[in-house]
Structures are given as structure tokens and as C-alpha cells.
PDB file of C-alpha atoms in Angstrom:
ATOM      1  CA  MET N   1     118.463 -36.525  66.120  1.00 91.00           C
ATOM      2  CA  THR N   2     119.140 -33.508  66.820  1.00 94.00           C
ATOM      3  CA  ASN N   3     118.992 -29.973  66.241  1.00 96.00           C
ATOM      4  CA  HIS N   4     121.357 -28.071  68.162  1.00 96.00           C
ATOM      5  CA  ALA N   5     124.445 -27.068  66.583  1.00 96.00           C
ATOM      6  CA  LEU N   6     127.852 -25.352  67.759  1.00 94.00           C
ATOM      7  CA  LYS N   7     129.398 -22.665  65.454  1.00 93.00           C
ATOM      8  CA  GLU N   8     133.310 -22.542  64.390  1.00 94.00           C
ATOM      9  CA  TRP N   9     135.561 -21.000  62.487  1.00 93.00           C
ATOM     10  CA  ALA N  10     135.804 -24.060  59.014  1.00 95.00           C
ATOM     11  CA  VAL N  11     139.330 -24.223  59.540  1.00 97.00           C
ATOM     12  CA  ALA N  12     138.666 -25.427  62.827  1.00 97.00           C
ATOM     13  CA  ILE N  13     135.865 -27.784  61.848  1.00 98.00           C
ATOM     14  CA  ASN N  14     137.803 -29.494  58.564  1.00 97.00           C
ATOM     15  CA  ALA N  15     140.750 -30.287  61.537  1.00 98.00           C
ATOM     16  CA  LEU N  16     138.258 -31.843  64.701  1.00 98.00           C
ATOM     17  CA  GLU N  17     136.792 -33.711  61.716  1.00 98.00           C
ATOM     18  CA  THR N  18     140.525 -34.304  60.624  1.00 98.00           C
ATOM     19  CA  GLY N  19     141.075 -35.981  63.013  1.00 98.00           C
ATOM     20  CA  LYS N  20     143.630 -33.182  63.955  1.00 97.00           C
ATOM     21  CA  THR N  21     143.081 -31.704  66.768  1.00 98.00           C
ATOM     22  CA  ILE N  22     140.028 -32.694  69.106  1.00 98.00           C
ATOM     23  CA  MET N  23     140.525 -29.326  71.201  1.00 97.00           C
ATOM     24  CA  LEU N  24     138.788 -25.683  70.676  1.00 95.00           C
ATOM     25  CA  LEU N  25     139.861 -22.481  72.770  1.00 93.00           C
ATOM     26  CA  ARG N  26     136.194 -20.460  72.998  1.00 88.00           C
ATOM     27  CA  LYS N  27     135.357 -17.705  75.004  1.00 82.00           C
ATOM     28  CA  GLY N  28     131.672 -16.767  73.142  1.00 61.00           C
ATOM     29  CA  GLY N  29     130.605 -14.740  71.309  1.00 54.00           C
ATOM     30  CA  ILE N  30     129.538 -11.239  71.181  1.00 51.00           C
ATOM     31  CA  HIS N  31     126.095 -12.044  72.143  1.00 53.00           C
ATOM     32  CA  GLU N  32     126.556 -14.899  74.257  1.00 53.00           C
ATOM     33  CA  ARG N  33     123.594 -15.140  76.987  1.00 60.00           C
ATOM     34  CA  ASN N  34     124.563 -13.654  80.207  1.00 60.00           C
ATOM     35  CA  GLY N  35     128.104 -11.894  78.267  1.00 58.00           C
ATOM     36  CA  HIS N  36     130.502 -14.951  79.049  1.00 63.00           C
ATOM     37  CA  PHE N  37     130.751 -18.784  77.215  1.00 73.00           C
ATOM     38  CA  GLN N  38     128.359 -21.854  78.944  1.00 78.00           C
ATOM     39  CA  VAL N  39     128.414 -25.020  77.196  1.00 85.00           C
ATOM     40  CA  ALA N  40     124.469 -24.914  76.249  1.00 80.00           C
ATOM     41  CA  HIS N  41     124.455 -29.192  74.859  1.00 91.00           C
ATOM     42  CA  LYS N  42     127.679 -31.958  75.390  1.00 94.00           C
ATOM     43  CA  GLU N  43     126.460 -33.001  72.211  1.00 96.00           C
ATOM     44  CA  ILE N  44     125.772 -31.229  69.430  1.00 97.00           C
ATOM     45  CA  LEU N  45     126.295 -30.772  65.565  1.00 98.00           C
ATOM     46  CA  LEU N  46     129.897 -28.173  63.754  1.00 98.00           C
ATOM     47  CA  TYR N  47     128.334 -26.021  61.943  1.00 96.00           C
ATOM     48  CA  PRO N  48     131.103 -23.929  59.867  1.00 95.00           C
ATOM     49  CA  THR N  49     131.283 -20.336  59.207  1.00 91.00           C
ATOM     50  CA  PHE N  50     133.402 -18.549  57.455  1.00 88.00           C
ATOM     51  CA  GLU N  51     133.006 -14.888  58.329  1.00 80.00           C
ATOM     52  CA  HIS N  52     135.492 -14.361  60.815  1.00 81.00           C
ATOM     53  CA  GLN N  53     138.138 -16.664  60.434  1.00 87.00           C
ATOM     54  CA  GLN N  54     141.437 -14.765  60.640  1.00 90.00           C
ATOM     55  CA  PRO N  55     144.334 -16.583  58.796  1.00 92.00           C
ATOM     56  CA  PHE N  56     147.241 -14.353  61.261  1.00 92.00           C
ATOM     57  CA  LEU N  57     145.762 -16.182  64.379  1.00 92.00           C
ATOM     58  CA  LEU N  58     146.423 -19.428  63.121  1.00 95.00           C
ATOM     59  CA  LYS N  59     149.276 -22.091  63.006  1.00 96.00           C
ATOM     60  CA  PRO N  60     150.615 -21.765  58.934  1.00 95.00           C
ATOM     61  CA  GLU N  61     149.908 -24.883  57.732  1.00 95.00           C
ATOM     62  CA  TYR N  62     146.059 -24.418  59.241  1.00 96.00           C
ATOM     63  CA  ALA N  63     146.208 -20.444  57.628  1.00 94.00           C
ATOM     64  CA  ASN N  64     146.886 -21.796  53.951  1.00 92.00           C
ATOM     65  CA  LEU N  65     143.427 -23.419  54.539  1.00 93.00           C
ATOM     66  CA  VAL N  66     141.054 -20.212  55.186  1.00 92.00           C
ATOM     67  CA  VAL N  67     138.703 -18.454  52.601  1.00 83.00           C
ATOM     68  CA  PRO N  68     138.064 -15.215  53.131  1.00 84.00           C
ATOM     69  CA  VAL N  69     135.246 -13.956  52.118  1.00 85.00           C
ATOM     70  CA  THR N  70     133.801 -10.287  52.369  1.00 84.00           C
ATOM     71  CA  PRO N  71     132.121  -9.265  55.480  1.00 79.00           C
ATOM     72  CA  GLY N  72     128.055  -9.825  56.266  1.00 78.00           C
ATOM     73  CA  TRP N  73     128.853 -13.179  53.252  1.00 81.00           C
ATOM     74  CA  HIS N  74     127.174 -15.405  54.485  1.00 82.00           C
ATOM     75  CA  PRO N  75     126.230 -19.184  52.385  1.00 86.00           C
ATOM     76  CA  GLU N  76     122.922 -19.884  51.122  1.00 90.00           C
ATOM     77  CA  THR N  77     123.362 -22.992  52.266  1.00 93.00           C
ATOM     78  CA  VAL N  78     126.025 -24.719  55.248  1.00 94.00           C
ATOM     79  CA  ARG N  79     127.480 -28.043  54.876  1.00 96.00           C
ATOM     80  CA  ILE N  80     127.123 -30.993  58.174  1.00 97.00           C
ATOM     81  CA  SER N  81     129.509 -32.820  57.800  1.00 98.00           C
ATOM     82  CA  SER N  82     129.541 -33.906  61.342  1.00 98.00           C
ATOM     83  CA  TRP N  83     128.659 -33.849  65.538  1.00 98.00           C
ATOM     84  CA  ALA N  84     130.363 -34.418  68.643  1.00 98.00           C
ATOM     85  CA  GLU N  85     129.887 -34.695  71.930  1.00 97.00           C
ATOM     86  CA  ILE N  86     132.308 -32.166  74.540  1.00 96.00           C
ATOM     87  CA  THR N  87     133.731 -34.468  76.836  1.00 96.00           C
ATOM     88  CA  ASP N  88     135.853 -32.427  79.171  1.00 95.00           C
ATOM     89  CA  ILE N  89     135.902 -28.870  79.619  1.00 93.00           C
ATOM     90  CA  PHE N  90     138.949 -26.256  81.455  1.00 93.00           C
ATOM     91  CA  PRO N  91     137.976 -22.801  81.904  1.00 90.00           C
ATOM     92  CA  VAL N  92     142.479 -21.546  82.099  1.00 91.00           C
ATOM     93  CA  SER N  93     143.449 -18.172  82.462  1.00 88.00           C
ATOM     94  CA  ASP N  94     146.346 -19.449  82.863  1.00 89.00           C
ATOM     95  CA  GLU N  95     149.059 -18.263  79.638  1.00 88.00           C
ATOM     96  CA  SER N  96     151.424 -21.218  80.696  1.00 90.00           C
ATOM     97  CA  ILE N  97     148.987 -23.421  80.721  1.00 91.00           C
ATOM     98  CA  VAL N  98     147.141 -22.969  77.444  1.00 90.00           C
ATOM     99  CA  ASN N  99     150.500 -22.547  75.959  1.00 90.00           C
ATOM    100  CA  ALA N 100     151.202 -25.800  76.480  1.00 93.00           C
ATOM    101  CA  LEU N 101     148.606 -27.405  74.823  1.00 95.00           C
ATOM    102  CA  LEU N 102     149.910 -25.606  71.347  1.00 94.00           C
ATOM    103  CA  PRO N 103     150.865 -28.778  70.145  1.00 96.00           C
ATOM    104  CA  PHE N 104     147.454 -30.259  70.483  1.00 97.00           C
ATOM    105  CA  HIS N 105     145.368 -27.678  68.237  1.00 96.00           C
ATOM    106  CA  ILE N 106     145.503 -25.896  65.072  1.00 96.00           C
ATOM    107  CA  TRP N 107     146.097 -21.307  66.452  1.00 94.00           C
ATOM    108  CA  ASN N 108     149.176 -19.478  66.669  1.00 94.00           C
ATOM    109  CA  GLU N 109     150.493 -18.022  69.877  1.00 92.00           C
ATOM    110  CA  TYR N 110     149.094 -14.543  68.937  1.00 91.00           C
ATOM    111  CA  PHE N 111     145.042 -16.111  69.505  1.00 90.00           C
ATOM    112  CA  ILE N 112     146.919 -17.252  72.983  1.00 90.00           C
ATOM    113  CA  SER N 113     147.837 -14.320  74.140  1.00 89.00           C
ATOM    114  CA  ASP N 114     144.153 -12.366  72.370  1.00 88.00           C
ATOM    115  CA  ARG N 115     141.562 -14.566  73.968  1.00 87.00           C
ATOM    116  CA  LEU N 116     143.448 -14.267  77.189  1.00 87.00           C
ATOM    117  CA  ASN N 117     143.052 -10.174  77.109  1.00 87.00           C
ATOM    118  CA  TRP N 118     140.145 -10.246  75.470  1.00 83.00           C
ATOM    119  CA  LYS N 119     137.260  -9.808  78.974  1.00 81.00           C
ATOM    120  CA  PRO N 120     140.101 -10.797  80.679  1.00 82.00           C
ATOM    121  CA  ARG N 121     138.588 -11.771  84.171  1.00 83.00           C
ATOM    122  CA  GLN N 122     136.730 -14.827  82.116  1.00 85.00           C
ATOM    123  CA  PRO N 123     138.477 -17.706  81.090  1.00 88.00           C
ATOM    124  CA  LEU N 124     139.156 -19.446  77.838  1.00 90.00           C
ATOM    125  CA  TYR N 125     137.465 -22.660  78.083  1.00 91.00           C
ATOM    126  CA  ILE N 126     139.480 -25.207  76.309  1.00 94.00           C
ATOM    127  CA  LEU N 127     136.820 -28.173  75.143  1.00 95.00           C
ATOM    128  CA  LEU N 128     138.091 -31.508  74.366  1.00 97.00           C
ATOM    129  CA  LEU N 129     135.652 -32.789  71.491  1.00 98.00           C
ATOM    130  CA  ARG N 130     134.808 -36.307  70.790  1.00 98.00           C
ATOM    131  CA  THR N 131     133.907 -36.026  66.356  1.00 98.00           C
ATOM    132  CA  TYR N 132     131.481 -38.081  64.599  1.00 98.00           C
ATOM    133  CA  LYS N 133     131.639 -37.736  61.060  1.00 98.00           C
ATOM    134  CA  LEU N 134     128.153 -38.454  59.520  1.00 98.00           C
ATOM    135  CA  PRO N 135     127.398 -41.054  57.028  1.00 97.00           C
ATOM    136  CA  GLN N 136     126.275 -38.689  54.142  1.00 96.00           C
ATOM    137  CA  GLU N 137     127.015 -35.239  54.023  1.00 95.00           C
ATOM    138  CA  GLN N 138     123.550 -32.295  55.272  1.00 95.00           C
ATOM    139  CA  GLU N 139     122.833 -29.420  53.221  1.00 95.00           C
ATOM    140  CA  ILE N 140     120.616 -27.250  54.409  1.00 95.00           C
ATOM    141  CA  PRO N 141     119.471 -23.423  53.980  1.00 94.00           C
ATOM    142  CA  TYR N 142     120.604 -20.988  55.617  1.00 93.00           C
ATOM    143  CA  CYS N 143     118.009 -18.849  58.437  1.00 91.00           C
ATOM    144  CA  ARG N 144     119.216 -15.077  59.348  1.00 87.00           C
ATOM    145  CA  GLU N 145     119.073 -16.824  62.912  1.00 89.00           C
ATOM    146  CA  TYR N 146     122.349 -18.366  62.444  1.00 90.00           C
ATOM    147  CA  GLY N 147     124.267 -15.320  62.247  1.00 85.00           C
ATOM    148  CA  GLY N 148     125.892 -13.455  64.504  1.00 79.00           C
ATOM    149  CA  CYS N 149     128.227 -13.640  67.472  1.00 77.00           C
ATOM    150  CA  LYS N 150     126.765 -16.598  68.972  1.00 80.00           C
ATOM    151  CA  SER N 151     128.157 -19.785  69.466  1.00 85.00           C
ATOM    152  CA  TRP N 152     125.463 -21.662  70.120  1.00 88.00           C
ATOM    153  CA  ILE N 153     122.039 -22.419  67.614  1.00 92.00           C
ATOM    154  CA  ASP N 154     119.166 -24.311  67.300  1.00 94.00           C
ATOM    155  CA  LEU N 155     118.825 -25.751  63.808  1.00 96.00           C
ATOM    156  CA  THR N 156     115.405 -25.238  62.459  1.00 94.00           C
ATOM    157  CA  GLN N 157     115.623 -29.065  60.794  1.00 91.00           C
ATOM    158  CA  ALA N 158     117.372 -31.334  62.892  1.00 95.00           C
ATOM    159  CA  ILE N 159     119.104 -34.090  61.850  1.00 96.00           C
ATOM    160  CA  SER N 160     120.246 -37.344  62.531  1.00 96.00           C
ATOM    161  CA  ARG N 161     123.320 -38.445  63.370  1.00 96.00           C
ATOM    162  CA  GLN N 162     121.950 -42.096  62.487  1.00 95.00           C
ATOM    163  CA  GLY N 163     125.467 -44.494  60.979  1.00 97.00           C
ATOM    164  CA  ALA N 164     127.453 -41.860  62.235  1.00 97.00           C
ATOM    165  CA  GLU N 165     131.524 -43.023  62.362  1.00 98.00           C
ATOM    166  CA  PRO N 166     134.128 -41.017  65.096  1.00 98.00           C
ATOM    167  CA  VAL N 167     137.350 -40.075  63.965  1.00 98.00           C
ATOM    168  CA  LEU N 168     139.426 -40.825  65.856  1.00 98.00           C
ATOM    169  CA  SER N 169     139.747 -44.490  67.314  1.00 98.00           C
ATOM    170  CA  ASP N 170     138.578 -45.163  71.101  1.00 98.00           C
ATOM    171  CA  SER N 171     142.502 -45.688  72.190  1.00 98.00           C
ATOM    172  CA  THR N 172     143.896 -42.586  69.841  1.00 98.00           C
ATOM    173  CA  TYR N 173     140.832 -40.056  71.835  1.00 98.00           C
ATOM    174  CA  THR N 174     141.585 -41.173  75.188  1.00 98.00           C
ATOM    175  CA  GLN N 175     145.289 -40.965  74.886  1.00 98.00           C
ATOM    176  CA  LEU N 176     145.103 -37.216  73.224  1.00 98.00           C
ATOM    177  CA  VAL N 177     142.397 -36.692  76.751  1.00 97.00           C
ATOM    178  CA  ALA N 178     144.217 -38.333  78.641  1.00 96.00           C
ATOM    179  CA  GLN N 179     147.825 -36.046  77.433  1.00 96.00           C
ATOM    180  CA  ILE N 180     145.931 -32.913  77.705  1.00 96.00           C
ATOM    181  CA  ARG N 181     144.339 -33.461  81.157  1.00 94.00           C
ATOM    182  CA  ASN N 182     147.813 -33.624  81.951  1.00 94.00           C
ATOM    183  CA  ILE N 183     148.924 -30.855  81.213  1.00 93.00           C
ATOM    184  CA  VAL N 184     146.150 -28.656  82.626  1.00 93.00           C
ATOM    185  CA  THR N 185     146.129 -30.334  85.718  1.00 87.00           C
ATOM    186  CA  ASP N 186     149.523 -30.713  85.501  1.00 76.00           C
ATOM    187  CA  LYS N 187     150.555 -26.810  86.002  1.00 64.00           C
ATOM    188  CA  LEU N 188     147.077 -25.565  87.682  1.00 59.00           C
ATOM    189  CA  TYR N 189     149.013 -27.423  90.445  1.00 55.00           C
ATOM    190  CA  ALA N 190     152.115 -26.027  89.884  1.00 53.00           C
ATOM    191  CA  SER N 191     150.667 -22.330  89.247  1.00 52.00           C
ATOM    192  CA  SER N 192     148.688 -23.177  93.920  1.00 47.00           C
ATOM    193  CA  ILE N 193     152.387 -23.750  95.137  1.00 41.00           C
TER     194      ILE N 193
END
């Protein structure tokens, strides 16, 4: 059971749940503790958000999946259908590293540039997530406390992770993590020479 959740664009959660990516790129919300992104919990429920999804920041195949909503809109209920273990965290400030990772995530070059330029003294965090589908989707009531530009929320009710199945096999996940780690460490090593 857990009630800890990471808020993320619904299109990104869908990509995690369908095995199209294992990666999120985060700088954090406006209301982050101490003004910058921190990982509060390693095992988290994935909480889909809709309001700030921007199709122009996504690769075309993902941009078409965004359902536009009006500012301030929120659902009456929220569907939680997965949880994830954050297995790796890489703080990166070098745009060439993030660009080398384009095949592994859903965002486009404009998103990368935009995120790196926003609060430029703070790194962009690359999170690798091992995602698990819950055996049954849980529908919870929306609460005002869930709103706002923050990454982490605690749900008013805990959700059981029992019976959840990994989206990707152990070998597939391990292989993807190794490829991403190699890109990040090779580029970091090259830039330090």
C-alpha cells in the first residue's frame, strides 16, 4: 500500500504504461520544496495530469494523444492505473547529453532546450522508472490538495500495489537502463576531458 504519488502529464504516464519509454525529464513544479526538484520517494503511484500538457513540446506521435483542457480544469475523479520504482536519477545540465537521449523519451528538442533554459542554474533530472500496471485501475476522487505546480502529492487514500505486473521484462528494462547509463556517463566523461 502507498499513497505517495508523482504528478506527470497523462501522455507521459501512458508512454510509461505501454513500455514506450522508461524516462521522465523533470525540473520540478513552481511550488517545489526549497525551490528545486527532489525525489521524495523511490516507489510512487503515477498520477496523470492534463492541464499543462503542451503538444508542441512532444514528438508528433505523442502530440496527437494530448486531449486539450481549459485552464483551471480538473477531473472529478482521477484514474490511477500504475506505480513505478525510480531506479536511476541523473542530474544533467549539458544539452548534448539530453539530445543524445532523444530516442528514449517522448519529448522533442524544443522541450529539452526550454527545460534547460528555465532556471538554468538547476540541472534537468533524468529519471528512469520501472513501471508496473495495477491489476485493476483505481478511481479516486479529486481533492484540491492535488492541484498546483508540484511534483509530489500524498493521496488521501492508500492504493495497494499487490498483484501489479511489470510493463517490461527484467531483461528489457535492464538493457534500456544500460544503454541510457552509457550515453550519460560517456558524454559526462567526454565533457570533463
